[in-house]
Amino acid sequence: MKTIDELLAEGVAGKRVFVRADLNVPLDGTTITDDGRIRAVLPTVKALAEAGARVVVASHLGRPKGAPDPAFSLAPAAARLGELLGADVAFATDTVGESAASTVAGLTDGRIAVLENLRFNAGETSKDDAERGAFADQLARLADLYVGDGFGAVHRKHASVFDLPARLPHAAGYLIATEVAVLKKLTEEVERPYVVALGGSKVSDKLAVIDQLLGKADRLLVGGGMVFTFLKAKGYEVGASLLQEDQIPVVQEYIERAEKNGVELVLPVDVLTATGFPDLKTKAPSNPNTVAADAIPADQLGLDIGPESRKLYASKLADAATVFWNGPMGVFEHPDYAEGTKAVAQALLDSPAFTVVGGGDSAAAVRILGFDETAFGHISTGGGASLEYLEGKTLPGLAALED
């Protein structure tokens, strides 16, 4: 895989460089609530601009249905990118139309432009190779070189991720190079004990990675909404908690295999419950109860791991040499149910291990809960991409960058 440093050494001055970034930031209206993904692409954009390239940044945001939708405009992300760079950033109001063409044509050496949301064009996400390829052809007319740096999208076979690199000389940006190096430490060069903490809402989202980890990890900690399928698989009453009953047989097999393979499977011993889901807008107190993990009342749902479980999980992370964490332990957006996620994050900070926060809600939680990002070994920008890499899948966006 060619690196951006090699590209820079060859010279990029005066050349139009298409940077496929991941500016898929959370928005409250037009206000960005977490700019982590924008900051992650800064080193690549800065290096290209300082070398005299005419930088064309492109990304998706959300899931518009192949047509322009103001709710998913990248305009706020473009403005924030300019603020962080301390430079004027031009913004094209379309992806491959008149605005994109004129905006890119107007760039001078060292200047930067952002295209409107790639997913405003149906060709970006099309499953039809010809339609996707036709859109990639249009994008290719805007650039001389391609740099892939949107790690959060490399598991998608999309036009700007998979098809466009085949049409232009290409290289991996600094973010992707870093992400791949980190993931190799979790798959090829693992220091043990290797502990994985998995949370999130649905166990079905994590089945494939659990399947792989049962042959690789030394210890697996489970929390979040997905844990109630594990508890039910052990025969416990889970009340009104989130439950995927169709996955119980699979989870039972995983529990048996963990024991057979000598993988320590750690489940909560207590949980915080309530009679209803908390109000995440007002953050109004919800009066949680602490109950044993095997005795959740029928009219209550579990929303976080309990105080004894927090201590247990922290102790299970303390002696690790490598930790991968993906998914919050509870409904961390509400203060009543943030302590489990805080406990895991703090345990990672207290550990001498190489710690990786696997993107998505975990990365958001670290920032929202006020932790120092730089204190972790690595915070990934791509939760889904990280999981698929750990599953052993070929990621289209990485394959496309291979020479």
Coordinates of C-alpha atoms in Angstrom, one line a residue:
M1 CA 0.0 0.0 0.0
K2 CA 1.5 3.3 -1.1
T3 CA 1.8 5.9 1.6
I4 CA 1.1 9.6 1.4
D5 CA 4.8 10.2 2.3
E6 CA 5.7 8.4 -0.9
L7 CA 3.2 10.5 -2.8
L8 CA 4.5 13.7 -1.3
A9 CA 8.1 12.7 -2.2
E10 CA 7.1 12.4 -5.8
G11 CA 5.6 15.9 -5.8
V12 CA 2.0 17.0 -5.6
A13 CA 2.4 20.8 -6.2
G14 CA -0.2 22.0 -8.6
K15 CA -2.0 18.7 -8.7
R16 CA -5.6 18.2 -7.8
V17 CA -5.6 15.6 -5.0
F18 CA -9.0 13.9 -4.1
V19 CA -9.0 13.1 -0.4
R20 CA -11.7 10.6 0.5
A21 CA -12.2 11.6 4.2
D22 CA -14.8 10.7 6.8
L23 CA -16.5 13.8 7.8
N24 CA -19.6 11.9 9.0
V25 CA -20.0 13.9 12.2
P26 CA -23.0 14.0 14.5
L27 CA -25.2 17.1 14.1
D28 CA -27.7 18.8 16.2
G29 CA -29.4 20.8 13.4
T30 CA -26.3 22.5 11.9
T31 CA -24.2 22.3 15.1
I32 CA -21.5 19.6 15.1
T33 CA -21.6 17.8 18.5
D34 CA -18.4 15.9 18.0
D35 CA -15.7 17.0 15.5
G36 CA -13.3 14.0 16.2
R37 CA -13.5 12.7 12.6
I38 CA -12.7 16.1 11.1
R39 CA -9.7 16.5 13.4
A40 CA -8.5 13.0 12.4
V41 CA -8.1 14.0 8.7
L42 CA -6.2 17.2 9.5
P43 CA -2.7 15.8 9.2
T44 CA -3.3 14.5 5.7
V45 CA -5.0 17.6 4.4
K46 CA -2.4 19.9 6.0
A47 CA 0.5 17.9 4.5
L48 CA -1.0 18.0 1.0
A49 CA -1.8 21.7 1.2
E50 CA 1.6 22.6 2.5
A51 CA 3.1 20.7 -0.4
G52 CA 1.2 22.8 -2.9
A53 CA -1.5 20.4 -3.8
R54 CA -5.0 21.6 -4.7
V55 CA -6.9 19.5 -2.2
V56 CA -10.4 18.3 -2.9
V57 CA -12.0 16.8 0.2
A58 CA -15.0 14.5 -0.2
S59 CA -17.1 12.5 2.3
H60 CA -20.6 11.2 3.1
L61 CA -22.7 12.3 6.0
G62 CA -25.6 10.2 7.3
R63 CA -27.9 8.2 5.0
P64 CA -29.6 10.5 2.5
K65 CA -31.5 8.5 -0.1
G66 CA -29.4 9.3 -3.2
A67 CA -30.7 12.8 -3.6
P68 CA -29.9 16.2 -2.0
D69 CA -31.2 16.7 1.5
P70 CA -30.4 19.8 3.4
A71 CA -30.4 17.9 6.7
F72 CA -27.3 16.0 5.6
S73 CA -25.3 18.8 4.1
L74 CA -21.6 18.8 4.6
A75 CA -21.5 22.6 4.9
P76 CA -21.1 22.6 8.7
A77 CA -18.2 20.1 8.4
A78 CA -16.5 22.2 5.7
A79 CA -16.8 25.3 7.9
R80 CA -15.3 23.4 10.9
L81 CA -12.5 22.1 8.8
G82 CA -11.6 25.6 7.8
E83 CA -11.7 26.7 11.5
L84 CA -9.4 23.9 12.5
L85 CA -7.0 24.6 9.7
G86 CA -7.1 28.3 10.1
A87 CA -7.7 28.6 6.4
D88 CA -10.4 29.4 3.9
V89 CA -12.1 26.3 2.7
A90 CA -14.2 26.5 -0.4
F91 CA -17.5 24.6 -0.5
A92 CA -19.1 23.1 -3.6
T93 CA -22.9 22.8 -3.3
D94 CA -23.0 19.6 -5.4
T95 CA -20.7 16.5 -5.9
V96 CA -20.0 16.4 -9.7
G97 CA -22.1 19.2 -11.1
E98 CA -21.4 22.8 -12.0
S99 CA -20.6 23.9 -8.5
A100 CA -18.0 21.1 -8.0
A101 CA -16.4 21.7 -11.4
S102 CA -16.1 25.5 -10.9
T103 CA -15.0 25.2 -7.3
V104 CA -12.2 22.8 -8.1
A105 CA -11.2 24.8 -11.2
G106 CA -10.9 27.8 -9.0
L107 CA -8.4 26.2 -6.6
T108 CA -4.9 27.5 -6.6
D109 CA -1.8 25.7 -5.1
G110 CA -2.2 24.9 -1.4
R111 CA -5.9 25.7 -1.3
I112 CA -8.7 23.3 -0.2
A113 CA -12.3 22.6 -1.2
V114 CA -15.0 20.4 0.2
L115 CA -17.6 18.7 -2.1
E116 CA -21.2 18.3 -1.0
N117 CA -22.3 15.0 0.5
L118 CA -21.3 12.1 -1.8
R119 CA -24.4 10.2 -0.9
F120 CA -26.6 12.9 -2.6
N121 CA -25.8 11.0 -5.7
A122 CA -27.3 7.5 -6.0
G123 CA -24.2 6.2 -7.8
E124 CA -22.1 6.5 -4.6
T125 CA -23.8 3.6 -2.8
S126 CA -25.3 1.7 -5.7
K127 CA -24.9 -2.1 -5.8
D128 CA -24.8 -1.9 -9.6
D129 CA -21.2 -1.9 -10.7
A130 CA -21.9 0.1 -13.8
E131 CA -23.9 2.9 -12.0
R132 CA -21.2 3.1 -9.3
G133 CA -18.5 3.1 -11.9
A134 CA -20.2 5.9 -13.8
F135 CA -20.2 8.1 -10.7
A136 CA -16.6 7.3 -10.1
D137 CA -15.7 8.4 -13.6
Q138 CA -17.4 11.7 -12.9
L139 CA -15.4 12.1 -9.6
A140 CA -12.2 11.2 -11.4
R141 CA -12.5 14.2 -13.7
L142 CA -12.1 16.4 -10.7
A143 CA -8.6 15.1 -9.7
D144 CA -5.2 13.9 -10.7
L145 CA -4.4 11.8 -7.6
Y146 CA -6.4 10.0 -4.9
V147 CA -5.7 9.7 -1.2
G148 CA -7.9 7.4 0.9
D149 CA -8.2 8.6 4.4
G150 CA -11.8 7.9 5.4
F151 CA -11.2 4.8 7.6
G152 CA -14.8 4.9 8.8
A153 CA -16.0 4.0 5.2
V154 CA -13.4 1.5 4.1
H155 CA -15.7 -1.4 4.8
R156 CA -18.2 -0.1 2.2
K157 CA -18.0 -0.9 -1.5
H158 CA -18.9 2.6 -2.5
A159 CA -17.8 4.6 -5.6
S160 CA -15.5 7.0 -3.8
V161 CA -14.0 4.3 -1.6
F162 CA -13.6 1.3 -4.0
D163 CA -14.1 2.4 -7.6
L164 CA -12.3 5.8 -7.7
P165 CA -8.9 4.6 -6.6
A166 CA -8.8 2.2 -9.6
R167 CA -9.1 5.3 -11.8
L168 CA -6.4 7.4 -10.3
P169 CA -2.9 7.0 -8.9
H170 CA -3.5 6.4 -5.2
A171 CA -2.1 6.3 -1.7
A172 CA -3.2 5.8 1.9
G173 CA -3.5 8.9 4.1
Y174 CA -2.0 9.2 7.5
L175 CA -5.2 8.2 9.3
I176 CA -5.7 5.0 7.4
A177 CA -2.0 4.1 7.8
T178 CA -2.3 4.5 11.5
E179 CA -5.6 2.6 11.8
V180 CA -4.2 -0.4 9.9
A181 CA -1.0 -0.4 12.0
V182 CA -3.1 -0.5 15.2
L183 CA -5.4 -3.2 13.9
K184 CA -2.4 -5.4 13.1
K185 CA -1.4 -5.1 16.8
L186 CA -4.8 -6.6 17.6
T187 CA -4.6 -9.4 15.1
E188 CA -1.0 -10.3 14.1
E189 CA 1.3 -8.9 16.9
V190 CA -0.9 -9.3 20.0
E191 CA 0.7 -8.8 23.4
R192 CA -1.1 -10.9 26.1
P193 CA -3.2 -10.9 28.1
Y194 CA -5.5 -9.7 25.4
V195 CA -8.8 -8.4 26.8
V196 CA -11.8 -7.3 24.7
A197 CA -14.7 -5.3 26.1
L198 CA -17.8 -5.3 23.9
G199 CA -21.0 -3.3 24.4
G200 CA -23.7 -1.7 22.3
S201 CA -27.3 -2.5 21.8
K202 CA -27.6 -5.6 19.6
V203 CA -25.7 -8.8 20.0
S204 CA -26.3 -9.6 16.3
D205 CA -24.0 -6.7 15.3
K206 CA -21.2 -8.3 17.2
L207 CA -21.7 -12.0 16.4
A208 CA -19.0 -12.4 13.7
V209 CA -16.4 -10.6 15.8
I210 CA -17.2 -12.6 18.9
D211 CA -16.8 -15.7 16.8
Q212 CA -13.3 -14.7 15.8
L213 CA -12.3 -13.4 19.3
L214 CA -13.2 -16.8 20.9
G215 CA -10.1 -18.1 19.2
K216 CA -7.9 -15.1 19.9
A217 CA -8.8 -13.2 23.0
D218 CA -7.9 -14.3 26.6
R219 CA -10.8 -12.5 28.2
L220 CA -14.1 -11.1 26.9
L221 CA -16.2 -8.6 28.8
V222 CA -19.7 -8.0 27.7
G223 CA -22.0 -5.1 28.5
G224 CA -24.6 -2.8 26.9
G225 CA -27.9 -3.9 25.6
M226 CA -26.4 -7.0 24.0
V227 CA -25.6 -8.4 27.4
F228 CA -29.2 -9.3 28.1
T229 CA -29.2 -11.9 25.4
F230 CA -26.2 -13.5 27.1
L231 CA -27.9 -13.4 30.5
K232 CA -31.1 -14.9 29.0
A233 CA -28.9 -17.6 27.4
K234 CA -27.7 -18.5 30.9
G235 CA -31.3 -18.9 32.0
Y236 CA -31.6 -15.6 33.8
E237 CA -34.8 -13.4 33.9
V238 CA -34.1 -10.2 32.0
G239 CA -37.5 -8.5 32.4
A240 CA -38.3 -5.9 29.7
S241 CA -34.6 -5.5 28.8
L242 CA -33.5 -5.4 25.1
L243 CA -33.4 -9.0 24.0
Q244 CA -32.8 -10.8 20.7
E245 CA -34.4 -14.1 21.3
D246 CA -33.5 -15.5 17.9
Q247 CA -29.8 -15.2 18.9
I248 CA -30.0 -17.1 22.1
P249 CA -29.0 -20.5 20.6
V250 CA -25.9 -18.8 19.0
V251 CA -25.0 -17.1 22.2
Q252 CA -25.4 -20.4 24.1
E253 CA -22.9 -22.0 21.7
Y254 CA -20.5 -19.1 22.2
I255 CA -20.7 -19.5 26.0
E256 CA -19.9 -23.2 25.7
R257 CA -17.0 -22.5 23.2
A258 CA -15.5 -19.8 25.5
E259 CA -15.3 -22.3 28.3
K260 CA -13.9 -25.0 26.0
N261 CA -11.2 -22.6 24.5
G262 CA -10.2 -21.2 27.9
V263 CA -11.5 -17.7 27.1
E264 CA -12.8 -16.0 30.3
L265 CA -16.3 -14.7 29.5
V266 CA -17.2 -11.9 32.0
L267 CA -20.8 -10.9 32.4
P268 CA -22.3 -8.3 34.9
V269 CA -23.2 -9.5 38.4
D270 CA -25.6 -6.5 38.9
V271 CA -27.3 -4.0 36.6
L272 CA -29.1 -0.7 36.8
T273 CA -32.8 -0.9 35.8
A274 CA -35.8 1.4 35.4
T275 CA -39.4 1.0 34.5
G276 CA -38.9 2.9 31.2
F277 CA -36.3 4.3 28.9
P278 CA -34.8 7.6 30.2
D279 CA -35.4 10.9 28.5
L280 CA -32.2 11.7 26.7
K281 CA -33.2 15.2 25.8
T282 CA -34.1 16.6 29.2
K283 CA -31.8 14.2 31.1
A284 CA -34.5 14.2 33.8
P285 CA -33.7 11.9 36.7
S286 CA -35.1 8.4 36.2
N287 CA -34.6 6.8 39.7
P288 CA -32.6 3.7 38.7
N289 CA -32.6 0.5 40.7
T290 CA -29.6 -1.7 41.3
V291 CA -30.5 -5.4 41.0
A292 CA -28.7 -8.7 40.7
A293 CA -28.0 -9.6 37.1
D294 CA -30.1 -12.8 37.5
A295 CA -33.1 -11.1 39.1
I296 CA -34.2 -8.3 36.9
P297 CA -37.9 -7.5 37.7
A298 CA -40.4 -8.4 34.9
D299 CA -41.5 -4.8 34.6
Q300 CA -38.0 -3.2 34.4
L301 CA -35.3 -3.0 31.8
G302 CA -31.6 -3.0 32.3
L303 CA -29.8 0.2 31.2
D304 CA -26.2 -0.1 32.6
I305 CA -23.9 -2.4 34.5
G306 CA -24.1 -2.0 38.2
P307 CA -21.5 -0.8 40.8
E308 CA -20.2 -4.3 41.6
S309 CA -19.9 -5.1 37.9
R310 CA -17.9 -1.9 37.4
K311 CA -15.4 -3.0 40.0
L312 CA -15.3 -6.5 38.4
Y313 CA -14.7 -5.2 34.9
A314 CA -12.0 -2.8 36.1
S315 CA -10.2 -5.7 37.8
K316 CA -10.4 -7.8 34.7
L317 CA -8.8 -5.0 32.6
A318 CA -6.1 -4.2 35.2
D319 CA -3.6 -6.9 34.2
A320 CA -4.1 -6.7 30.4
A321 CA -1.3 -6.0 27.9
T322 CA -3.7 -5.3 25.1
V323 CA -7.3 -4.0 25.3
F324 CA -9.8 -3.5 22.5
W325 CA -13.1 -1.7 23.6
N326 CA -16.0 -1.4 21.3
G327 CA -19.5 -0.3 22.5
P328 CA -20.7 1.5 25.6
M329 CA -21.7 -0.5 28.8
G330 CA -25.0 1.3 29.1
V331 CA -27.1 4.3 28.0
F332 CA -24.2 6.6 28.6
E333 CA -26.0 9.6 27.1
H334 CA -28.0 9.9 30.3
P335 CA -26.1 10.7 33.5
D336 CA -28.0 8.0 35.5
Y337 CA -26.5 5.3 33.2
A338 CA -23.1 6.6 32.3
E339 CA -21.1 5.1 35.2
G340 CA -20.5 1.7 33.6
T341 CA -19.0 3.2 30.4
K342 CA -17.0 5.7 32.6
A343 CA -15.6 2.8 34.6
V344 CA -14.4 0.9 31.5
A345 CA -12.9 4.1 30.1
Q346 CA -11.1 4.9 33.4
A347 CA -9.9 1.3 33.7
L348 CA -8.3 1.7 30.2
L349 CA -6.6 4.9 31.3
D350 CA -5.3 3.2 34.5
S351 CA -4.0 0.2 32.7
P352 CA -0.4 0.0 31.3
A353 CA -1.8 -1.9 28.4
F354 CA -1.9 -0.8 24.7
T355 CA -5.5 0.4 24.6
V356 CA -7.7 0.8 21.5
V357 CA -11.1 2.4 21.6
G358 CA -12.9 1.0 18.6
G359 CA -14.7 3.9 17.2
G360 CA -18.5 4.6 17.0
D361 CA -20.3 5.2 20.2
S362 CA -17.2 4.2 22.3
A363 CA -15.2 7.1 20.8
A364 CA -18.1 9.4 21.2
A365 CA -18.5 8.4 24.8
V366 CA -14.9 9.1 25.6
R367 CA -15.3 12.6 24.3
I368 CA -18.8 13.3 25.7
L369 CA -17.8 12.0 29.2
G370 CA -14.8 14.3 29.3
F371 CA -11.9 11.9 29.0
D372 CA -8.5 13.0 27.6
E373 CA -8.4 11.4 24.2
T374 CA -4.6 11.5 24.1
A375 CA -4.3 9.3 27.1
F376 CA -5.6 6.2 25.2
G377 CA -3.3 4.2 22.9
H378 CA -5.6 4.8 20.0
I379 CA -9.2 6.0 19.3
S380 CA -10.4 4.6 16.0
T381 CA -12.6 6.7 13.7
G382 CA -14.4 3.6 12.3
G383 CA -16.4 1.3 14.6
G384 CA -17.8 -0.8 11.8
A385 CA -14.6 -0.9 9.9
S386 CA -12.6 -2.0 13.0
L387 CA -15.0 -4.8 13.7
E388 CA -15.0 -6.1 10.2
Y389 CA -11.2 -6.0 10.1
L390 CA -11.1 -8.0 13.4
E391 CA -13.6 -10.5 11.8
G392 CA -11.0 -11.2 9.2
K393 CA -13.0 -9.7 6.3
T394 CA -11.4 -8.0 3.3
L395 CA -12.3 -4.3 3.4
P396 CA -13.0 -2.9 -0.1
G397 CA -11.5 0.5 0.7
L398 CA -8.2 -1.0 1.9
A399 CA -8.1 -3.6 -1.0
A400 CA -8.5 -0.7 -3.4
L401 CA -5.5 1.1 -2.0
E402 CA -3.2 -1.9 -2.5
D403 CA -0.8 -1.6 -5.5

